[in-house]
């Protein structure tokens, strides 16, 4: 396995059902990552240590997911200069998900977190790959193919719908 260049962290093991989608898309795009649990509230010193050493260990982007009072992405972003992508997770302690979205999104000036949609871990993985692809032409080509596959799927669905009619396309 090659050196991890994306770090995926989450506040709890209960976030893994969502955060695994970031790992899955990075697997598809052949981007090496490591994945672990770092809680801003339950393991604050572990969080500081992770953020302080992330760049030195070779990471280029951090994806951080958390639910409820989701402080992990913002706190990690306050410590490192690596880009941090925040994934708001709808968790057992979320009211409706807005709490996690706003905790991650509404950062003070000077400390950005690139926030994806609620439970949007797959997009976080794609965005991390796109950031890395700005200086990796092989990855950039894989992303071109990935985008093309999205386009192909829609065009296939559209032509099926146009040829069969919408009633048949429901089955
Ligand atoms: C957050 O609290 C975690 O990121 C998780 O989304 C949520 C619930 O954690 P558990 O009580 O399931 O460990 O800090």
PDB file of C-alpha atoms and ligand atoms in Angstrom:
ATOM      1  CA  UNK A   1       0.000   0.000   0.000  1.00  0.00           C
ATOM      2  CA  UNK A   2       1.393   3.404  -0.897  1.00  0.00           C
ATOM      3  CA  UNK A   3       1.820   6.338   1.461  1.00  0.00           C
ATOM      4  CA  UNK A   4      -1.518   7.828   2.552  1.00  0.00           C
ATOM      5  CA  UNK A   5      -2.114  11.300   1.131  1.00  0.00           C
ATOM      6  CA  UNK A   6      -5.683  11.757   2.392  1.00  0.00           C
ATOM      7  CA  UNK A   7      -6.529  11.453   6.062  1.00  0.00           C
ATOM      8  CA  UNK A   8     -10.098  10.447   6.873  1.00  0.00           C
ATOM      9  CA  UNK A   9     -11.106  11.048  10.473  1.00  0.00           C
ATOM     10  CA  UNK A  10     -14.419  10.881  12.268  1.00  0.00           C
ATOM     11  CA  UNK A  11     -15.664  11.702  15.725  1.00  0.00           C
ATOM     12  CA  UNK A  12     -17.016   8.252  16.510  1.00  0.00           C
ATOM     13  CA  UNK A  13     -17.169   4.713  15.174  1.00  0.00           C
ATOM     14  CA  UNK A  14     -20.874   5.396  14.641  1.00  0.00           C
ATOM     15  CA  UNK A  15     -19.868   7.822  11.839  1.00  0.00           C
ATOM     16  CA  UNK A  16     -18.209   5.022   9.847  1.00  0.00           C
ATOM     17  CA  UNK A  17     -21.436   3.964   8.092  1.00  0.00           C
ATOM     18  CA  UNK A  18     -21.323   7.397   6.386  1.00  0.00           C
ATOM     19  CA  UNK A  19     -17.573   8.088   6.277  1.00  0.00           C
ATOM     20  CA  UNK A  20     -16.804   4.759   4.574  1.00  0.00           C
ATOM     21  CA  UNK A  21     -18.227   6.341   1.412  1.00  0.00           C
ATOM     22  CA  UNK A  22     -15.247   8.721   1.270  1.00  0.00           C
ATOM     23  CA  UNK A  23     -12.910   5.737   1.547  1.00  0.00           C
ATOM     24  CA  UNK A  24     -14.813   3.806  -1.124  1.00  0.00           C
ATOM     25  CA  UNK A  25     -14.570   6.560  -3.722  1.00  0.00           C
ATOM     26  CA  UNK A  26     -10.882   7.086  -2.942  1.00  0.00           C
ATOM     27  CA  UNK A  27     -10.411   3.345  -3.554  1.00  0.00           C
ATOM     28  CA  UNK A  28     -12.185   3.744  -6.918  1.00  0.00           C
ATOM     29  CA  UNK A  29      -9.900   6.658  -7.806  1.00  0.00           C
ATOM     30  CA  UNK A  30      -6.788   4.871  -6.512  1.00  0.00           C
ATOM     31  CA  UNK A  31      -5.926   7.516  -3.938  1.00  0.00           C
ATOM     32  CA  UNK A  32      -4.151   6.234  -0.822  1.00  0.00           C
ATOM     33  CA  UNK A  33      -5.700   7.226   2.504  1.00  0.00           C
ATOM     34  CA  UNK A  34      -5.669   6.358   6.143  1.00  0.00           C
ATOM     35  CA  UNK A  35      -8.783   6.293   8.270  1.00  0.00           C
ATOM     36  CA  UNK A  36      -9.258   6.560  12.016  1.00  0.00           C
ATOM     37  CA  UNK A  37     -11.390   7.904  14.847  1.00  0.00           C
ATOM     38  CA  UNK A  38     -10.429  11.214  16.443  1.00  0.00           C
ATOM     39  CA  UNK A  39     -12.962  12.860  18.738  1.00  0.00           C
ATOM     40  CA  UNK A  40     -12.725  16.592  19.370  1.00  0.00           C
ATOM     41  CA  UNK A  41     -14.607  16.227  22.649  1.00  0.00           C
ATOM     42  CA  UNK A  42     -13.628  12.785  23.951  1.00  0.00           C
ATOM     43  CA  UNK A  43      -9.989  12.739  22.783  1.00  0.00           C
ATOM     44  CA  UNK A  44      -9.012  16.400  22.394  1.00  0.00           C
ATOM     45  CA  UNK A  45      -5.282  15.768  22.805  1.00  0.00           C
ATOM     46  CA  UNK A  46      -5.374  13.005  20.184  1.00  0.00           C
ATOM     47  CA  UNK A  47      -7.058  15.506  17.854  1.00  0.00           C
ATOM     48  CA  UNK A  48      -4.324  18.098  18.434  1.00  0.00           C
ATOM     49  CA  UNK A  49      -1.624  15.481  17.903  1.00  0.00           C
ATOM     50  CA  UNK A  50      -3.261  14.246  14.686  1.00  0.00           C
ATOM     51  CA  UNK A  51      -3.609  17.761  13.264  1.00  0.00           C
ATOM     52  CA  UNK A  52      -0.090  18.791  14.277  1.00  0.00           C
ATOM     53  CA  UNK A  53       1.533  15.789  12.587  1.00  0.00           C
ATOM     54  CA  UNK A  54      -0.742  15.344   9.566  1.00  0.00           C
ATOM     55  CA  UNK A  55       1.410  17.306   7.116  1.00  0.00           C
ATOM     56  CA  UNK A  56       4.711  15.808   8.261  1.00  0.00           C
ATOM     57  CA  UNK A  57       3.377  12.282   7.773  1.00  0.00           C
ATOM     58  CA  UNK A  58       2.569  13.083   4.134  1.00  0.00           C
ATOM     59  CA  UNK A  59      -1.130  13.906   4.146  1.00  0.00           C
ATOM     60  CA  UNK A  60      -2.242  16.527   1.617  1.00  0.00           C
ATOM     61  CA  UNK A  61      -5.947  16.792   2.494  1.00  0.00           C
ATOM     62  CA  UNK A  62      -7.960  15.889   5.586  1.00  0.00           C
ATOM     63  CA  UNK A  63     -11.581  14.760   5.467  1.00  0.00           C
ATOM     64  CA  UNK A  64     -13.215  15.116   8.875  1.00  0.00           C
ATOM     65  CA  UNK A  65     -16.733  13.934   9.668  1.00  0.00           C
ATOM     66  CA  UNK A  66     -18.756  14.494  12.803  1.00  0.00           C
ATOM     67  CA  UNK A  67     -22.348  14.736  13.981  1.00  0.00           C
ATOM     68  CA  UNK A  68     -24.278  16.857  16.463  1.00  0.00           C
ATOM     69  CA  UNK A  69     -22.041  19.569  17.914  1.00  0.00           C
ATOM     70  CA  UNK A  70     -19.567  18.812  15.148  1.00  0.00           C
ATOM     71  CA  UNK A  71     -16.386  20.603  16.194  1.00  0.00           C
ATOM     72  CA  UNK A  72     -13.816  18.174  14.769  1.00  0.00           C
ATOM     73  CA  UNK A  73     -13.374  19.629  11.244  1.00  0.00           C
ATOM     74  CA  UNK A  74     -13.111  23.227  12.454  1.00  0.00           C
ATOM     75  CA  UNK A  75     -10.735  22.443  15.300  1.00  0.00           C
ATOM     76  CA  UNK A  76      -8.467  20.414  13.029  1.00  0.00           C
ATOM     77  CA  UNK A  77      -8.542  23.279  10.503  1.00  0.00           C
ATOM     78  CA  UNK A  78      -7.497  25.663  13.283  1.00  0.00           C
ATOM     79  CA  UNK A  79      -4.286  23.687  13.828  1.00  0.00           C
ATOM     80  CA  UNK A  80      -3.145  22.618  10.328  1.00  0.00           C
ATOM     81  CA  UNK A  81      -2.659  24.481   7.040  1.00  0.00           C
ATOM     82  CA  UNK A  82      -3.777  21.400   5.090  1.00  0.00           C
ATOM     83  CA  UNK A  83      -7.151  21.805   3.398  1.00  0.00           C
ATOM     84  CA  UNK A  84      -9.899  20.325   5.569  1.00  0.00           C
ATOM     85  CA  UNK A  85     -13.130  19.002   4.088  1.00  0.00           C
ATOM     86  CA  UNK A  86     -15.915  18.726   6.636  1.00  0.00           C
ATOM     87  CA  UNK A  87     -18.670  16.126   6.468  1.00  0.00           C
ATOM     88  CA  UNK A  88     -21.706  16.870   8.626  1.00  0.00           C
ATOM     89  CA  UNK A  89     -23.116  13.536   9.806  1.00  0.00           C
ATOM     90  CA  UNK A  90     -26.720  13.009  10.849  1.00  0.00           C
ATOM     91  CA  UNK A  91     -26.010  11.120  14.056  1.00  0.00           C
ATOM     92  CA  UNK A  92     -27.920   9.872  17.088  1.00  0.00           C
ATOM     93  CA  UNK A  93     -27.258  13.187  18.862  1.00  0.00           C
ATOM     94  CA  UNK A  94     -28.233  15.358  15.879  1.00  0.00           C
ATOM     95  CA  UNK A  95     -31.501  17.239  16.182  1.00  0.00           C
ATOM     96  CA  UNK A  96     -32.187  17.104  12.463  1.00  0.00           C
ATOM     97  CA  UNK A  97     -28.734  17.413  10.890  1.00  0.00           C
ATOM     98  CA  UNK A  98     -28.763  21.200  10.678  1.00  0.00           C
ATOM     99  CA  UNK A  99     -26.823  21.301  13.947  1.00  0.00           C
ATOM    100  CA  UNK A 100     -23.930  19.374  12.340  1.00  0.00           C
ATOM    101  CA  UNK A 101     -24.149  21.333   9.061  1.00  0.00           C
ATOM    102  CA  UNK A 102     -23.984  24.702  10.787  1.00  0.00           C
ATOM    103  CA  UNK A 103     -21.300  23.640  13.283  1.00  0.00           C
ATOM    104  CA  UNK A 104     -19.034  22.745  10.361  1.00  0.00           C
ATOM    105  CA  UNK A 105     -20.099  25.414   7.862  1.00  0.00           C
ATOM    106  CA  UNK A 106     -20.148  28.609   9.901  1.00  0.00           C
ATOM    107  CA  UNK A 107     -16.414  28.970  10.487  1.00  0.00           C
ATOM    108  CA  UNK A 108     -14.895  32.302  11.493  1.00  0.00           C
ATOM    109  CA  UNK A 109     -12.892  34.296   8.930  1.00  0.00           C
ATOM    110  CA  UNK A 110      -9.386  32.940   8.518  1.00  0.00           C
ATOM    111  CA  UNK A 111     -10.168  29.286   9.262  1.00  0.00           C
ATOM    112  CA  UNK A 112     -11.994  27.745   6.298  1.00  0.00           C
ATOM    113  CA  UNK A 113     -13.538  24.279   6.186  1.00  0.00           C
ATOM    114  CA  UNK A 114     -14.850  23.080   2.814  1.00  0.00           C
ATOM    115  CA  UNK A 115     -18.217  21.750   3.912  1.00  0.00           C
ATOM    116  CA  UNK A 116     -20.098  19.146   1.879  1.00  0.00           C
ATOM    117  CA  UNK A 117     -23.771  18.205   2.192  1.00  0.00           C
ATOM    118  CA  UNK A 118     -25.227  16.347   5.165  1.00  0.00           C
ATOM    119  CA  UNK A 119     -23.877  12.780   5.003  1.00  0.00           C
ATOM    120  CA  UNK A 120     -22.003  13.807   1.826  1.00  0.00           C
ATOM    121  CA  UNK A 121     -18.882  11.739   2.464  1.00  0.00           C
ATOM    122  CA  UNK A 122     -18.670  10.494  -1.127  1.00  0.00           C
ATOM    123  CA  UNK A 123     -18.428  14.061  -2.395  1.00  0.00           C
ATOM    124  CA  UNK A 124     -15.790  14.772   0.248  1.00  0.00           C
ATOM    125  CA  UNK A 125     -13.697  11.933  -1.191  1.00  0.00           C
ATOM    126  CA  UNK A 126     -14.139  13.245  -4.730  1.00  0.00           C
ATOM    127  CA  UNK A 127     -13.238  16.791  -3.670  1.00  0.00           C
ATOM    128  CA  UNK A 128     -10.111  15.542  -1.878  1.00  0.00           C
ATOM    129  CA  UNK A 129      -9.088  13.715  -5.061  1.00  0.00           C
ATOM    130  CA  UNK A 130      -9.742  16.851  -7.132  1.00  0.00           C
ATOM    131  CA  UNK A 131      -7.515  18.926  -4.835  1.00  0.00           C
ATOM    132  CA  UNK A 132      -4.711  16.384  -5.133  1.00  0.00           C
ATOM    133  CA  UNK A 133      -5.217  16.103  -8.899  1.00  0.00           C
ATOM    134  CA  UNK A 134      -4.155  19.737  -9.362  1.00  0.00           C
ATOM    135  CA  UNK A 135      -0.600  18.404  -9.091  1.00  0.00           C
ATOM    136  CA  UNK A 136      -1.110  14.785 -10.214  1.00  0.00           C
ATOM    137  CA  UNK A 137      -1.864  14.360 -13.904  1.00  0.00           C
ATOM    138  CA  UNK A 138      -2.556  10.608 -13.695  1.00  0.00           C
ATOM    139  CA  UNK A 139      -5.203  11.207 -11.045  1.00  0.00           C
ATOM    140  CA  UNK A 140      -6.563  14.088 -13.096  1.00  0.00           C
ATOM    141  CA  UNK A 141      -7.090  11.650 -16.019  1.00  0.00           C
ATOM    142  CA  UNK A 142      -8.874   9.192 -13.736  1.00  0.00           C
ATOM    143  CA  UNK A 143     -11.157  12.008 -12.600  1.00  0.00           C
ATOM    144  CA  UNK A 144     -11.897  12.863 -16.251  1.00  0.00           C
ATOM    145  CA  UNK A 145     -12.995   9.238 -16.778  1.00  0.00           C
ATOM    146  CA  UNK A 146     -15.017   9.350 -13.568  1.00  0.00           C
ATOM    147  CA  UNK A 147     -16.856  12.489 -14.730  1.00  0.00           C
ATOM    148  CA  UNK A 148     -17.412  10.902 -18.127  1.00  0.00           C
ATOM    149  CA  UNK A 149     -18.978   7.848 -16.448  1.00  0.00           C
ATOM    150  CA  UNK A 150     -21.448  10.126 -14.626  1.00  0.00           C
ATOM    151  CA  UNK A 151     -22.380  11.691 -17.933  1.00  0.00           C
ATOM    152  CA  UNK A 152     -22.718   8.295 -19.637  1.00  0.00           C
ATOM    153  CA  UNK A 153     -25.089   7.022 -16.942  1.00  0.00           C
ATOM    154  CA  UNK A 154     -27.431   9.992 -17.353  1.00  0.00           C
ATOM    155  CA  UNK A 155     -27.331   9.786 -21.148  1.00  0.00           C
ATOM    156  CA  UNK A 156     -28.083   6.029 -21.090  1.00  0.00           C
ATOM    157  CA  UNK A 157     -31.001   6.615 -18.703  1.00  0.00           C
ATOM    158  CA  UNK A 158     -32.287   9.465 -20.869  1.00  0.00           C
ATOM    159  CA  UNK A 159     -32.169   7.455 -24.088  1.00  0.00           C
ATOM    160  CA  UNK A 160     -33.883   4.458 -22.416  1.00  0.00           C
ATOM    161  CA  UNK A 161     -36.605   6.746 -21.124  1.00  0.00           C
ATOM    162  CA  UNK A 162     -37.018   8.409 -24.522  1.00  0.00           C
ATOM    163  CA  UNK A 163     -37.191   5.103 -26.398  1.00  0.00           C
ATOM    164  CA  UNK A 164     -39.379   3.112 -23.962  1.00  0.00           C
ATOM    165  CA  UNK A 165     -41.524   5.899 -22.567  1.00  0.00           C
ATOM    166  CA  UNK A 166     -41.668   6.811 -18.909  1.00  0.00           C
ATOM    167  CA  UNK A 167     -44.123   4.088 -17.805  1.00  0.00           C
ATOM    168  CA  UNK A 168     -41.837   1.268 -18.992  1.00  0.00           C
ATOM    169  CA  UNK A 169     -38.821   3.036 -17.536  1.00  0.00           C
ATOM    170  CA  UNK A 170     -40.316   2.741 -14.057  1.00  0.00           C
ATOM    171  CA  UNK A 171     -39.781  -1.055 -14.126  1.00  0.00           C
TER     172      UNK A 171
HETATM  173  C1  LIG B   1     -20.116  13.149  17.455  1.00  0.00           C
HETATM  174  O1  LIG B   1     -21.156  12.617  18.182  1.00  0.00           O
HETATM  175  C2  LIG B   1     -19.653  12.015  16.607  1.00  0.00           C
HETATM  176  O2  LIG B   1     -19.011  12.495  15.450  1.00  0.00           O
HETATM  177  C3  LIG B   1     -20.920  11.275  16.280  1.00  0.00           C
HETATM  178  O3  LIG B   1     -21.471  11.709  15.052  1.00  0.00           O
HETATM  179  C4  LIG B   1     -21.841  11.683  17.399  1.00  0.00           C
HETATM  180  C5  LIG B   1     -22.339  10.540  18.225  1.00  0.00           C
HETATM  181  O4  LIG B   1     -21.272   9.800  18.746  1.00  0.00           O
HETATM  182  P1  LIG B   1     -21.535   8.428  19.510  1.00  0.00           P
HETATM  183  O5  LIG B   1     -22.283   8.777  20.754  1.00  0.00           O
HETATM  184  O6  LIG B   1     -22.329   7.559  18.569  1.00  0.00           O
HETATM  185  O7  LIG B   1     -20.164   7.861  19.783  1.00  0.00           O
HETATM  186  O8  LIG B   1     -19.093  13.629  18.261  1.00  0.00           O
END
